[in-house]
XYZ file of C-alpha atoms in Angstrom:
293
model
C 129.346 49.698 36.127
C 126.065 51.682 36.516
C 126.157 55.642 37.146
C 124.772 55.045 40.478
C 127.211 52.054 41.867
C 130.616 53.466 43.739
C 134.138 53.281 42.066
C 136.414 54.353 44.619
C 137.174 53.797 48.493
C 136.733 56.519 50.892
C 139.719 57.053 53.483
C 138.803 58.528 56.798
C 141.144 59.765 59.537
C 141.556 57.964 62.593
C 139.430 60.684 64.184
C 136.675 59.710 61.932
C 133.255 59.310 63.637
C 131.852 55.766 63.887
C 128.619 57.158 61.914
C 130.966 58.406 59.132
C 132.345 55.368 59.162
C 129.109 53.323 58.726
C 127.712 56.230 56.021
C 131.420 54.621 54.261
C 130.638 51.268 54.336
C 126.690 51.312 53.288
C 128.040 53.240 49.943
C 130.755 51.015 48.864
C 130.946 48.141 50.952
C 134.159 49.423 52.781
C 136.482 52.229 53.937
C 139.775 52.538 54.653
C 140.631 54.581 58.128
C 144.116 55.909 58.513
C 145.780 55.196 61.756
C 143.657 52.558 63.055
C 146.303 51.475 65.505
C 149.127 53.049 67.047
C 153.039 52.559 66.035
C 153.209 50.913 68.966
C 150.489 47.972 68.855
C 151.900 47.687 65.897
C 155.297 46.864 67.016
C 154.387 44.761 69.916
C 151.968 42.921 67.445
C 155.509 42.282 65.440
C 157.101 41.249 68.525
C 154.319 39.049 69.333
C 153.653 37.646 66.007
C 156.913 38.162 63.702
C 158.598 34.810 65.430
C 156.223 32.919 64.197
C 154.787 33.942 60.861
C 158.326 33.876 59.862
C 158.711 29.660 60.896
C 154.937 29.145 59.391
C 155.390 27.112 56.213
C 153.993 28.559 52.953
C 150.433 27.138 51.748
C 150.836 24.451 49.041
C 148.168 26.115 47.161
C 144.977 24.469 48.050
C 143.328 25.400 51.172
C 146.085 28.264 51.616
C 147.793 29.545 48.674
C 151.306 28.714 47.359
C 153.816 31.374 48.171
C 151.448 32.641 51.142
C 151.996 32.189 55.027
C 148.267 32.394 57.358
C 149.205 32.353 61.116
C 145.761 31.481 62.518
C 145.155 32.311 66.592
C 146.256 36.084 66.891
C 143.711 36.165 70.324
C 145.631 33.176 71.543
C 149.218 34.382 70.401
C 148.650 38.544 70.857
C 147.106 39.962 73.936
C 147.498 43.056 71.985
C 144.396 41.479 69.701
C 141.911 42.872 72.120
C 143.731 47.185 70.944
C 142.007 45.520 67.601
C 138.688 44.047 68.846
C 137.558 46.929 70.427
C 138.519 49.609 68.347
C 135.603 51.973 67.982
C 135.263 51.887 64.348
C 135.457 48.440 64.038
C 133.410 47.034 66.625
C 131.084 50.116 66.254
C 130.302 49.358 62.219
C 129.940 45.338 63.471
C 127.334 46.584 66.106
C 125.884 48.350 63.703
C 125.392 46.083 60.523
C 125.256 42.753 62.959
C 123.283 43.794 65.973
C 119.970 44.187 64.096
C 116.464 43.339 65.695
C 114.380 39.738 64.812
C 111.314 39.640 65.775
C 109.484 36.428 66.489
C 106.034 35.232 67.918
C 105.914 33.989 71.735
C 102.122 32.940 72.078
C 100.695 36.254 71.754
C 103.466 38.057 71.966
C 105.683 39.639 69.899
C 108.861 39.454 71.418
C 112.365 41.122 69.958
C 115.840 39.629 70.058
C 119.598 41.230 69.110
C 121.544 38.576 68.362
C 125.136 39.437 69.774
C 128.622 39.073 68.109
C 131.576 37.224 68.009
C 135.161 36.874 66.942
C 135.190 34.149 64.175
C 138.635 34.753 62.717
C 142.085 36.381 63.644
C 144.732 35.560 61.370
C 148.357 37.187 60.109
C 148.456 36.396 56.344
C 151.211 37.198 54.631
C 152.069 36.957 50.673
C 155.526 36.348 49.100
C 156.684 37.646 46.190
C 155.654 36.120 42.820
C 152.233 35.057 44.758
C 149.652 36.113 41.585
C 145.956 37.376 41.904
C 143.377 36.064 44.444
C 140.246 35.565 43.428
C 137.415 37.851 43.708
C 134.915 36.148 46.387
C 132.794 37.433 49.297
C 133.643 36.062 52.877
C 130.401 35.285 53.923
C 130.566 32.374 51.870
C 131.690 30.917 55.361
C 128.227 31.214 56.044
C 126.457 30.067 52.781
C 124.534 33.044 53.118
C 122.570 34.348 49.940
C 121.970 37.877 48.532
C 120.877 40.220 48.998
C 120.208 39.802 52.955
C 121.137 40.169 56.089
C 125.192 40.402 56.302
C 126.736 37.565 58.723
C 130.481 39.305 58.879
C 132.345 42.705 58.990
C 135.509 42.004 58.990
C 139.163 44.228 59.086
C 142.420 43.887 57.645
C 145.149 45.964 59.618
C 148.664 46.645 57.455
C 150.887 45.082 59.367
C 153.410 46.359 56.352
C 152.174 48.939 53.756
C 149.805 47.685 51.291
C 150.769 49.134 47.628
C 149.004 48.173 43.938
C 152.290 46.648 43.352
C 152.659 44.386 46.530
C 149.271 42.706 46.725
C 147.163 45.375 48.403
C 144.091 44.049 48.680
C 141.319 44.818 45.689
C 137.682 45.330 47.038
C 134.860 46.041 44.221
C 133.224 49.242 45.792
C 129.092 48.051 46.326
C 128.959 44.798 45.349
C 127.887 44.259 48.873
C 124.529 45.309 47.401
C 124.297 42.550 44.031
C 122.471 39.949 43.981
C 124.052 36.315 44.044
C 123.786 36.098 39.730
C 126.294 39.075 39.513
C 129.186 38.162 39.319
C 133.088 39.684 39.716
C 134.844 41.113 37.231
C 139.122 41.763 37.769
C 138.209 45.156 36.204
C 135.923 46.871 38.582
C 138.292 46.083 41.535
C 140.205 48.479 43.198
C 143.519 48.132 45.032
C 142.942 49.129 49.082
C 146.193 51.011 49.345
C 147.693 52.605 52.871
C 150.123 52.234 54.773
C 151.105 50.609 57.909
C 148.943 50.943 61.050
C 145.877 51.386 58.828
C 143.142 49.290 57.998
C 140.794 47.807 55.342
C 137.014 47.602 56.831
C 134.239 45.572 54.793
C 131.129 44.013 54.351
C 131.185 39.530 54.106
C 129.162 40.756 51.436
C 131.582 42.752 49.527
C 134.118 41.124 46.902
C 137.573 41.238 48.021
C 140.697 39.277 47.302
C 144.567 39.865 47.457
C 146.530 41.625 44.674
C 149.873 39.950 43.458
C 153.006 41.055 44.656
C 154.807 42.123 41.757
C 157.371 43.630 44.491
C 160.626 41.932 46.262
C 159.433 41.923 50.068
C 156.204 40.262 51.737
C 153.246 41.835 52.356
C 152.005 40.999 55.208
C 148.032 41.657 56.893
C 145.916 41.133 60.380
C 142.740 40.231 59.479
C 139.865 39.622 62.567
C 136.078 39.185 61.453
C 132.845 39.242 63.868
C 130.478 37.214 63.253
C 126.810 36.774 64.021
C 126.331 35.158 67.486
C 123.805 32.363 66.241
C 126.284 31.024 63.221
C 129.455 28.278 63.566
C 133.054 30.641 63.946
C 134.905 30.187 61.376
C 137.844 29.418 63.940
C 136.926 27.721 66.369
C 137.608 30.209 69.702
C 137.217 27.193 72.182
C 140.185 24.938 70.498
C 142.016 27.301 69.538
C 142.310 29.448 72.463
C 142.973 27.733 75.717
C 140.855 28.560 78.759
C 143.747 29.882 80.800
C 143.777 32.209 78.290
C 140.939 33.052 77.565
C 140.581 33.823 81.670
C 143.147 36.333 81.500
C 140.898 38.687 79.128
C 138.443 41.422 80.444
C 135.157 40.085 80.176
C 134.008 42.198 77.681
C 136.920 40.260 75.357
C 135.647 37.310 76.670
C 132.262 37.586 75.445
C 133.572 38.943 71.839
C 135.374 35.097 71.931
C 131.837 33.438 71.715
C 131.221 33.625 75.420
C 127.961 34.898 75.773
C 124.562 33.185 74.759
C 123.054 34.755 71.458
C 119.055 35.180 72.222
C 117.363 33.668 72.513
C 118.879 29.884 72.717
C 122.632 29.406 71.195
C 125.503 28.785 72.984
C 124.121 27.787 75.988
C 126.341 26.587 79.158
C 124.247 24.231 81.512
C 121.093 26.281 80.440
C 122.250 29.961 81.260
C 125.238 32.080 80.204
C 128.631 30.846 78.927
C 130.356 33.614 80.671
C 129.349 30.963 84.534
C 131.548 28.259 83.166
C 135.182 31.321 83.008
C 133.747 32.523 86.547
C 133.026 29.118 88.363
C 134.874 26.402 86.382
C 133.064 23.628 84.766
C 132.219 21.762 87.755
C 130.413 18.054 86.710
C 126.885 18.577 85.670
C 126.412 14.698 86.234
C 127.908 14.008 89.427
C 126.179 17.059 91.251
C 123.002 15.586 89.861
C 124.034 12.384 92.110
C 124.875 14.399 95.286
C 122.566 13.002 98.353
């Protein structure tokens, strides 16, 4: 590592400002927020998700690693997901890094567009004892991003159980969000994001990271949510994952964060309008309507 590259992760209290979280992420590509959610919310998430996670089959080593359980669609499974989606450090950091103005010419006018953000994934990840280290990687590979370049994702891993170096805490390479695509990650550069249950690791899609080996006798469980740019395809198809009646049960700010919002200038339109109309008025029948006498 060079002298200018950070070698540790900053841990901030829940009382830290959004600006302090952003500053830490700017420097290292990631930050730990203590007490990200309160104990009541954490216990409620376990009540909502624990039974389904217990029934989930372990991965076969292909898409999901062996002895690893992944439970997708947490927004469908627990309304407490809204607490995580609205958490100020997570939402504020996502808006800072992703919602950066883009300028384009329209005739002789220079117009500025600000992209929306949308939930890209919501999943529980539980690694069982004996799981080896996961290869270090960047999550924005899902969008085929090149580096250096604009960020496309901001992600959080909420510790549903304690994260330690022994039980497979997520490993992060501080400063790797600044690397180009020729610079590969090395294991000796990664540091474990040790944190107690209820705390969270917040990181950029361009930051190299990966789950650690679980050498303990107990599973390690995390809940991961990610915000993506609104003009990109979501990694998890929220429109199929979450039934419309469930979406309609959420407040409008969460509905928009699930992708029911047009991204300027023209991505995600419904009948050339904001897709919120679909949630308010129902789908209708535009073909039949166009033939009404």
